[in-house]
Amino acid sequence: MYNSKYVISGLVIFLAVFSYPFWGNLASKDYTGPKLSLPTDQKQCIEPVEFMRAEHMTLLNQWRDSALRDEKRVYVASNGATWETSLQKTCMSCHTNKAEFCDTCHLENAVEPYCWTCHVPPKGNE
Amino acid sequence: MKRSRRQFLKVASLSVAGLGAQLAAGGMTQAAAAVKPSYKKNALALKAKRWAMVIDTREFASKEDFDACINACDTAHNIPQMPGNTEIKWIWKDAYDHTFTETTNKYQSKEVEDREYFMLCNHCENPPCVRVCPTQATYKLENGIVAMDYHRCIGCRFCMAGCPFGARSFNFTDPRPYIKDINPKFPTRMIGVVEKCNFCVERLDEGKLPACVEAAPGKIHFGDLSDPESDVRKLLDENYTLRRKPALGTEPGVFYII
């Protein structure tokens, strides 16, 4: 092969750089999710944690349409409990710390919801 | 070991199918989680077929009478105090000839002409704002209230052009710095949306009357226009009332006892 010295060393360097995400991750520590400050006086959210983690944005959209369009402002949870469909009155009354609850996860996932241009975060957080 | 193309495809297709099945099963258990949402109306909610307001204009004489209602509305809905001509109005007062443009009379009662009148969104039966809104951000509820969904408003201001009563305001800047005490139970608005009076739908749902009605007991009345036994219908029976710009056919839901 012509210029095998350069070609092979070039290939080795390329492979090392290209595969860095794989072996780099093997060597590094395990990923841990962000630490959230959870409400102290409540044990359970309106729905199971897994559901809230994955679907809270869908639920909030449903709440919005139900309250504004259908004028149904009471949500019946899967365990039968009822809640007012309101971000400020229901969600933020337990999750009083927006910075250490909402923002930590959203920052980690590079999600920038624009809820707070209108909805008011709880006072204890400002 | 040499593999034929046929053997390779067999193994490959099987493994893809297996992977797919696993993903589907895993995804199902994660997402579904047996949550079946249902929604219902608040048991306390006030109900009506057609909400309407009757304002007894004879009762509003001093500045304090007006300010009590305006302040109650401002604090309930986080209405900013904008400087200059970018004012945000939900409920405000104006002169006779601005309120009743079609009924001015050269030899009008001086007292009636000098009085000031409350103005607010008329929650029309045929709201032009709803007809012209391209995103359905403004819409009519079954109970006759013309509502706004600020999530959908794109700030095109067609509704402002459509409204013959000037009842809509545009947020030219972020209103938050201009709100003295933010009410944490109601959202503010953001730059670039149109806003207006909502007949306190959020209060009606809790079984309360609108903030301005509560702030002026006996002066502003609120009730079901479709019910002949309701307070508002009785007041309309007993008093001479006007509506704003009746010739336009929008059928306002706000009546003025003169």
Tab-separated table of C-alpha atoms in Angstrom:
chain	number	residue	atom	x	y	z
A	1	MET	CA	0.000	0.000	0.000
A	2	TYR	CA	1.276	3.481	-0.769
A	3	ASN	CA	1.900	5.741	2.239
A	4	SER	CA	0.810	2.961	4.578
A	5	LYS	CA	2.591	4.707	7.465
A	6	TYR	CA	0.315	7.747	7.199
A	7	VAL	CA	-2.829	5.954	6.146
A	8	ILE	CA	-2.774	3.466	9.004
A	9	SER	CA	-1.858	5.968	11.706
A	10	GLY	CA	-4.523	8.304	10.316
A	11	LEU	CA	-7.090	5.535	10.460
A	12	VAL	CA	-6.136	4.693	14.047
A	13	ILE	CA	-6.490	8.327	15.104
A	14	PHE	CA	-9.823	8.629	13.282
A	15	LEU	CA	-11.201	5.473	14.918
A	16	ALA	CA	-10.059	6.610	18.354
A	17	VAL	CA	-11.814	9.950	17.983
A	18	PHE	CA	-14.885	8.499	16.301
A	19	SER	CA	-15.435	5.830	18.963
A	20	TYR	CA	-14.732	8.205	21.865
A	21	PRO	CA	-18.410	8.412	22.957
A	22	PHE	CA	-18.479	4.637	23.437
A	23	TRP	CA	-15.283	3.989	25.377
A	24	GLY	CA	-15.423	7.391	27.028
A	25	ASN	CA	-18.796	6.516	28.511
A	26	LEU	CA	-17.621	3.073	29.633
A	27	ALA	CA	-14.866	4.684	31.641
A	28	SER	CA	-16.999	7.467	33.138
A	29	LYS	CA	-19.331	7.285	36.136
A	30	ASP	CA	-22.959	6.186	35.760
A	31	TYR	CA	-25.437	8.913	34.825
A	32	THR	CA	-27.644	10.024	37.682
A	33	GLY	CA	-30.711	12.148	37.109
A	34	PRO	CA	-30.937	15.589	38.675
A	35	LYS	CA	-31.874	15.831	42.348
A	36	LEU	CA	-35.293	17.401	42.741
A	37	SER	CA	-36.692	19.039	45.805
A	38	LEU	CA	-39.962	17.221	46.355
A	39	PRO	CA	-42.859	18.478	48.449
A	40	THR	CA	-42.381	17.495	52.081
A	41	ASP	CA	-46.034	17.462	53.117
A	42	GLN	CA	-47.308	15.282	50.241
A	43	LYS	CA	-46.404	11.660	49.557
A	44	GLN	CA	-48.117	11.187	46.230
A	45	CYS	CA	-48.733	13.282	43.127
A	46	ILE	CA	-52.118	13.296	41.406
A	47	GLU	CA	-51.057	10.271	39.343
A	48	PRO	CA	-48.237	7.683	39.726
A	49	VAL	CA	-44.691	9.043	39.494
A	50	GLU	CA	-43.824	7.181	36.264
A	51	PHE	CA	-46.865	8.612	34.548
A	52	MET	CA	-46.210	12.155	35.768
A	53	ARG	CA	-42.552	11.944	34.727
A	54	ALA	CA	-43.385	10.859	31.190
A	55	GLU	CA	-46.727	12.519	30.565
A	56	HIS	CA	-47.033	15.677	32.671
A	57	MET	CA	-46.884	17.885	29.603
A	58	THR	CA	-49.677	15.944	27.885
A	59	LEU	CA	-51.737	16.118	31.048
A	60	LEU	CA	-51.217	19.879	31.330
A	61	ASN	CA	-52.390	20.321	27.732
A	62	GLN	CA	-55.503	18.288	28.504
A	63	TRP	CA	-56.110	20.327	31.641
A	64	ARG	CA	-55.851	23.539	29.651
A	65	ASP	CA	-58.342	22.441	27.001
A	66	SER	CA	-60.722	20.942	29.527
A	67	ALA	CA	-60.768	24.065	31.691
A	68	LEU	CA	-60.847	26.691	28.958
A	69	ARG	CA	-62.836	25.018	26.191
A	70	ASP	CA	-65.168	22.588	28.002
A	71	GLU	CA	-65.409	24.473	31.307
A	72	LYS	CA	-64.671	21.276	33.183
A	73	ARG	CA	-62.231	22.329	35.833
A	74	VAL	CA	-62.222	19.204	38.005
A	75	TYR	CA	-59.854	16.347	37.187
A	76	VAL	CA	-60.747	12.883	38.427
A	77	ALA	CA	-57.485	10.988	38.968
A	78	SER	CA	-57.098	7.255	38.418
A	79	ASN	CA	-57.392	6.668	42.181
A	80	GLY	CA	-60.670	8.599	42.296
A	81	ALA	CA	-59.313	11.744	43.939
A	82	THR	CA	-60.431	15.050	42.430
A	83	TRP	CA	-58.211	18.030	41.649
A	84	GLU	CA	-58.773	21.471	40.239
A	85	THR	CA	-57.265	21.670	36.754
A	86	SER	CA	-54.971	24.579	37.456
A	87	LEU	CA	-51.205	24.811	37.117
A	88	GLN	CA	-50.942	27.630	39.634
A	89	LYS	CA	-53.570	26.528	42.119
A	90	THR	CA	-52.976	22.765	42.086
A	91	CYS	CA	-49.477	21.907	40.805
A	92	MET	CA	-47.579	24.857	42.239
A	93	SER	CA	-49.253	24.647	45.638
A	94	CYS	CA	-47.296	21.442	46.323
A	95	HIS	CA	-44.293	22.007	44.058
A	96	THR	CA	-43.546	25.370	45.587
A	97	ASN	CA	-39.937	25.374	44.441
A	98	LYS	CA	-39.924	25.900	40.688
A	99	ALA	CA	-36.148	26.372	40.483
A	100	GLU	CA	-35.325	23.063	42.129
A	101	PHE	CA	-38.225	21.077	40.753
A	102	CYS	CA	-39.217	22.155	37.245
A	103	ASP	CA	-36.056	23.941	36.181
A	104	THR	CA	-33.458	21.337	37.197
A	105	CYS	CA	-34.980	18.654	34.950
A	106	HIS	CA	-35.802	21.024	32.121
A	107	LEU	CA	-32.239	22.394	32.115
A	108	GLU	CA	-30.801	18.879	32.124
A	109	ASN	CA	-32.938	17.978	29.120
A	110	ALA	CA	-32.522	21.328	27.359
A	111	VAL	CA	-36.290	21.890	27.388
A	112	GLU	CA	-37.483	25.446	27.661
A	113	PRO	CA	-41.218	25.532	28.336
A	114	TYR	CA	-42.741	29.009	28.070
A	115	CYS	CA	-45.381	28.402	30.756
A	116	TRP	CA	-43.822	31.047	32.994
A	117	THR	CA	-44.244	33.946	30.602
A	118	CYS	CA	-47.862	33.996	31.852
A	119	HIS	CA	-48.250	31.546	34.724
A	120	VAL	CA	-46.926	32.822	38.011
A	121	PRO	CA	-44.406	30.660	39.897
A	122	PRO	CA	-44.974	30.516	43.652
A	123	LYS	CA	-43.714	33.469	45.669
A	124	GLY	CA	-41.373	31.464	47.897
A	125	ASN	CA	-39.224	30.928	44.853
A	126	GLU	CA	-38.385	34.465	43.833
B	1	MET	CA	-17.124	-19.530	8.341
B	2	LYS	CA	-18.842	-18.387	5.241
B	3	ARG	CA	-22.478	-17.290	5.332
B	4	SER	CA	-24.805	-17.104	2.413
B	5	ARG	CA	-26.823	-13.966	1.835
B	6	ARG	CA	-29.975	-15.988	2.567
B	7	GLN	CA	-28.699	-17.090	5.999
B	8	PHE	CA	-27.694	-13.559	6.908
B	9	LEU	CA	-31.123	-12.178	6.029
B	10	LYS	CA	-32.865	-14.838	8.144
B	11	VAL	CA	-30.871	-14.025	11.239
B	12	ALA	CA	-31.088	-10.278	10.679
B	13	SER	CA	-34.871	-10.212	10.207
B	14	LEU	CA	-35.454	-12.377	13.283
B	15	SER	CA	-33.321	-10.160	15.489
B	16	VAL	CA	-35.005	-6.985	14.233
B	17	ALA	CA	-38.431	-8.497	14.900
B	18	GLY	CA	-37.347	-9.516	18.408
B	19	LEU	CA	-35.978	-6.067	19.177
B	20	GLY	CA	-39.146	-4.436	17.897
B	21	ALA	CA	-41.383	-6.626	20.035
B	22	GLN	CA	-39.326	-5.886	23.115
B	23	LEU	CA	-39.432	-2.140	22.507
B	24	ALA	CA	-43.189	-2.222	21.910
B	25	ALA	CA	-43.836	-4.201	25.103
B	26	GLY	CA	-41.543	-1.972	27.172
B	27	GLY	CA	-43.027	1.173	25.681
B	28	MET	CA	-46.560	-0.007	26.394
B	29	THR	CA	-45.974	-0.692	30.063
B	30	GLN	CA	-44.222	2.640	30.492
B	31	ALA	CA	-46.612	4.974	28.714
B	32	ALA	CA	-50.034	3.535	29.395
B	33	ALA	CA	-49.715	2.994	33.160
B	34	ALA	CA	-53.506	2.521	33.256
B	35	VAL	CA	-54.309	6.222	33.665
B	36	LYS	CA	-57.768	7.022	32.371
B	37	PRO	CA	-58.370	10.723	32.847
B	38	SER	CA	-61.852	12.064	33.227
B	39	TYR	CA	-63.038	15.591	33.770
B	40	LYS	CA	-66.146	17.024	35.306
B	41	LYS	CA	-67.679	20.335	36.249
B	42	ASN	CA	-67.231	21.831	39.689
B	43	ALA	CA	-70.309	21.085	41.808
B	44	LEU	CA	-70.296	24.684	43.114
B	45	ALA	CA	-70.252	26.234	39.635
B	46	LEU	CA	-72.974	28.758	38.825
B	47	LYS	CA	-74.917	27.750	35.754
B	48	ALA	CA	-76.801	29.750	33.133
B	49	LYS	CA	-77.843	29.426	29.532
B	50	ARG	CA	-76.900	33.015	28.794
B	51	TRP	CA	-74.987	35.121	31.276
B	52	ALA	CA	-75.822	38.810	31.255
B	53	MET	CA	-74.995	41.910	33.286
B	54	VAL	CA	-77.236	44.799	34.226
B	55	ILE	CA	-75.456	47.972	35.339
B	56	ASP	CA	-77.529	50.461	37.296
B	57	THR	CA	-75.833	53.626	36.046
B	58	ARG	CA	-77.856	55.818	38.448
B	59	GLU	CA	-75.893	54.300	41.332
B	60	PHE	CA	-72.480	55.312	40.028
B	61	ALA	CA	-71.849	58.914	40.968
B	62	SER	CA	-68.468	59.337	42.611
B	63	LYS	CA	-65.018	58.269	41.519
B	64	GLU	CA	-64.935	55.859	44.477
B	65	ASP	CA	-67.967	53.976	43.142
B	66	PHE	CA	-66.141	53.277	39.901
B	67	ASP	CA	-62.729	52.657	41.458
B	68	ALA	CA	-64.030	49.940	43.791
B	69	CYS	CA	-65.066	47.820	40.800
B	70	ILE	CA	-62.028	48.633	38.691
B	71	ASN	CA	-59.650	47.776	41.539
B	72	ALA	CA	-61.465	44.529	42.291
B	73	CYS	CA	-61.096	43.497	38.644
B	74	ASP	CA	-57.459	44.632	38.447
B	75	THR	CA	-56.352	42.643	41.482
B	76	ALA	CA	-58.342	39.536	40.537
B	77	HIS	CA	-56.893	39.364	37.026
B	78	ASN	CA	-53.381	40.835	37.330
B	79	ILE	CA	-54.191	43.756	35.068
B	80	PRO	CA	-51.134	45.985	34.597
B	81	GLN	CA	-51.163	49.772	35.002
B	82	MET	CA	-49.556	50.688	31.706
B	83	PRO	CA	-48.269	54.192	31.185
B	84	GLY	CA	-49.150	56.180	28.055
B	85	ASN	CA	-51.396	54.921	25.288
B	86	THR	CA	-50.648	51.208	25.743
B	87	GLU	CA	-53.275	50.917	28.475
B	88	ILE	CA	-54.821	47.498	29.212
B	89	LYS	CA	-58.585	47.725	29.789
B	90	TRP	CA	-60.949	45.088	31.153
B	91	ILE	CA	-63.471	47.392	32.779
B	92	TRP	CA	-63.257	51.171	32.450
B	93	LYS	CA	-65.433	54.279	32.433
B	94	ASP	CA	-66.204	56.795	29.742
B	95	ALA	CA	-68.599	59.603	28.806
B	96	TYR	CA	-72.194	59.219	27.617
B	97	ASP	CA	-71.555	60.064	23.973
B	98	HIS	CA	-68.720	57.517	23.801
B	99	THR	CA	-70.822	54.809	25.392
B	100	PHE	CA	-74.108	55.268	23.545
B	101	THR	CA	-72.986	56.542	20.166
B	102	GLU	CA	-76.282	55.873	18.405
B	103	THR	CA	-78.730	57.443	20.823
B	104	THR	CA	-77.385	60.933	21.369
B	105	ASN	CA	-80.084	63.512	21.339
B	106	LYS	CA	-79.576	67.219	21.018
B	107	TYR	CA	-81.937	67.886	23.932
B	108	GLN	CA	-80.783	65.035	26.156
B	109	SER	CA	-81.266	65.100	29.910
B	110	LYS	CA	-78.260	66.986	31.217
B	111	GLU	CA	-77.934	64.653	34.180
B	112	VAL	CA	-77.787	61.559	31.956
B	113	GLU	CA	-75.338	63.179	29.604
B	114	ASP	CA	-72.942	64.230	32.342
B	115	ARG	CA	-72.894	60.835	34.003
B	116	GLU	CA	-70.034	58.424	33.382
B	117	TYR	CA	-70.635	54.833	32.317
B	118	PHE	CA	-68.839	51.569	32.827
B	119	MET	CA	-67.612	49.838	29.721
B	120	LEU	CA	-66.455	46.255	29.416
B	121	CYS	CA	-66.583	43.396	26.979
B	122	ASN	CA	-70.240	42.970	26.019
B	123	HIS	CA	-70.023	39.181	25.575
B	124	CYS	CA	-72.131	39.469	22.440
B	125	GLU	CA	-74.399	36.784	21.124
B	126	ASN	CA	-72.914	37.302	17.653
B	127	PRO	CA	-69.361	38.242	18.558
B	128	PRO	CA	-67.466	39.646	15.556
B	129	CYS	CA	-64.163	38.992	17.359
B	130	VAL	CA	-64.844	35.260	17.346
B	131	ARG	CA	-65.744	35.288	13.671
B	132	VAL	CA	-62.509	36.979	12.620
B	133	CYS	CA	-60.068	35.147	14.913
B	134	PRO	CA	-57.928	32.913	12.668
B	135	THR	CA	-56.735	30.610	15.471
B	136	GLN	CA	-59.908	30.296	17.547
B	137	ALA	CA	-58.020	31.854	20.432
B	138	THR	CA	-61.211	33.738	21.178
B	139	TYR	CA	-64.383	31.684	21.230
B	140	LYS	CA	-67.876	31.625	22.656
B	141	LEU	CA	-68.738	29.284	25.511
B	142	GLU	CA	-72.127	27.573	25.703
B	143	ASN	CA	-73.197	29.955	28.469
B	144	GLY	CA	-72.694	32.987	26.213
B	145	ILE	CA	-69.349	34.139	27.591
B	146	VAL	CA	-66.799	35.167	24.986
B	147	ALA	CA	-63.564	33.675	26.275
B	148	MET	CA	-59.875	33.961	25.396
B	149	ASP	CA	-57.313	31.173	25.211
B	150	TYR	CA	-54.044	33.078	25.508
B	151	HIS	CA	-52.085	29.933	24.620
B	152	ARG	CA	-53.431	30.219	21.103
B	153	CYS	CA	-53.386	33.986	20.578
B	154	ILE	CA	-50.856	34.969	17.917
B	155	GLY	CA	-51.367	38.699	18.413
B	156	CYS	CA	-52.746	39.398	14.925
B	157	ARG	CA	-55.284	41.850	16.416
B	158	PHE	CA	-58.045	40.950	13.945
B	159	CYS	CA	-60.343	40.711	16.988
B	160	MET	CA	-59.478	44.276	17.965
B	161	ALA	CA	-60.434	45.415	14.487
B	162	GLY	CA	-63.586	43.296	14.667
B	163	CYS	CA	-64.794	44.472	18.076
B	164	PRO	CA	-67.030	47.536	17.684
B	165	PHE	CA	-66.780	48.318	21.402
B	166	GLY	CA	-63.008	48.694	21.755
B	167	ALA	CA	-63.142	46.131	24.527
B	168	ARG	CA	-59.838	44.481	23.667
B	169	SER	CA	-56.323	45.548	24.580
B	170	PHE	CA	-53.003	44.541	23.104
B	171	ASN	CA	-49.896	43.878	25.201
B	172	PHE	CA	-47.221	45.964	23.500
B	173	THR	CA	-44.704	45.122	26.236
B	174	ASP	CA	-44.317	42.523	28.951
B	175	PRO	CA	-47.031	43.493	31.464
B	176	ARG	CA	-45.407	41.870	34.545
B	177	PRO	CA	-43.325	44.865	35.673
B	178	TYR	CA	-46.493	47.000	35.689
B	179	ILE	CA	-48.489	44.789	38.065
B	180	LYS	CA	-48.209	45.998	41.639
B	181	ASP	CA	-49.166	42.846	43.551
B	182	ILE	CA	-49.334	39.723	41.452
B	183	ASN	CA	-52.284	37.513	42.371
B	184	PRO	CA	-50.746	34.023	42.442
B	185	LYS	CA	-54.087	32.387	41.653
B	186	PHE	CA	-54.472	33.924	38.202
B	187	PRO	CA	-51.984	34.034	35.324
B	188	THR	CA	-50.613	37.249	33.881
B	189	ARG	CA	-50.469	37.775	30.140
B	190	MET	CA	-47.364	38.043	27.979
B	191	ILE	CA	-46.143	40.474	25.329
B	192	GLY	CA	-47.974	40.136	22.008
B	193	VAL	CA	-51.379	38.811	23.072
B	194	VAL	CA	-54.776	40.501	23.060
B	195	GLU	CA	-56.729	40.447	26.302
B	196	LYS	CA	-60.156	41.420	27.599
B	197	CYS	CA	-62.791	40.929	30.289
B	198	ASN	CA	-63.788	37.282	30.747
B	199	PHE	CA	-66.973	37.829	32.840
B	200	CYS	CA	-64.944	36.133	35.622
B	201	VAL	CA	-65.479	32.598	34.276
B	202	GLU	CA	-62.922	31.365	36.788
B	203	ARG	CA	-64.992	32.838	39.658
B	204	LEU	CA	-68.348	31.596	38.330
B	205	ASP	CA	-66.832	28.134	38.381
B	206	GLU	CA	-66.136	28.464	42.110
B	207	GLY	CA	-69.706	29.610	42.732
B	208	LYS	CA	-68.762	33.286	43.086
B	209	LEU	CA	-70.152	36.256	41.192
B	210	PRO	CA	-67.824	38.392	39.048
B	211	ALA	CA	-65.380	40.590	40.961
B	212	CYS	CA	-66.962	43.897	39.873
B	213	VAL	CA	-70.453	42.659	40.801
B	214	GLU	CA	-69.207	41.640	44.225
B	215	ALA	CA	-67.470	44.993	44.698
B	216	ALA	CA	-70.653	46.951	43.894
B	217	PRO	CA	-73.531	45.168	45.648
B	218	GLY	CA	-76.893	46.290	44.317
B	219	LYS	CA	-75.293	48.408	41.607
B	220	ILE	CA	-74.250	45.760	39.113
B	221	HIS	CA	-76.414	42.676	38.679
B	222	PHE	CA	-75.468	39.399	37.087
B	223	GLY	CA	-77.665	36.496	36.060
B	224	ASP	CA	-79.247	34.242	33.492
B	225	LEU	CA	-80.885	36.145	30.645
B	226	SER	CA	-82.718	33.055	29.393
B	227	ASP	CA	-84.532	32.578	32.726
B	228	PRO	CA	-87.624	34.854	33.066
B	229	GLU	CA	-87.460	34.471	36.862
B	230	SER	CA	-83.871	35.684	37.158
B	231	ASP	CA	-82.878	38.984	38.776
B	232	VAL	CA	-81.581	40.443	35.560
B	233	ARG	CA	-84.804	39.734	33.669
B	234	LYS	CA	-86.870	41.292	36.459
B	235	LEU	CA	-84.674	44.386	36.401
B	236	LEU	CA	-85.048	44.605	32.612
B	237	ASP	CA	-88.827	44.362	33.071
B	238	GLU	CA	-88.970	47.159	35.598
B	239	ASN	CA	-86.446	49.637	34.213
B	240	TYR	CA	-85.648	51.445	31.016
B	241	THR	CA	-82.396	50.010	29.710
B	242	LEU	CA	-79.995	50.651	26.850
B	243	ARG	CA	-77.431	48.491	25.162
B	244	ARG	CA	-74.400	49.768	23.287
B	245	LYS	CA	-74.577	49.976	19.482
B	246	PRO	CA	-77.690	47.809	19.084
B	247	ALA	CA	-77.919	48.498	15.333
B	248	LEU	CA	-74.818	46.402	14.709
B	249	GLY	CA	-76.728	43.263	15.649
B	250	THR	CA	-74.061	41.811	17.900
B	251	GLU	CA	-76.639	41.438	20.713
B	252	PRO	CA	-74.560	42.598	23.700
B	253	GLY	CA	-75.005	40.898	27.054
B	254	VAL	CA	-74.443	44.086	29.064
B	255	PHE	CA	-77.471	46.275	29.817
B	256	TYR	CA	-77.502	49.804	31.244
B	257	ILE	CA	-80.326	51.096	33.440
B	258	ILE	CA	-80.560	54.755	32.568
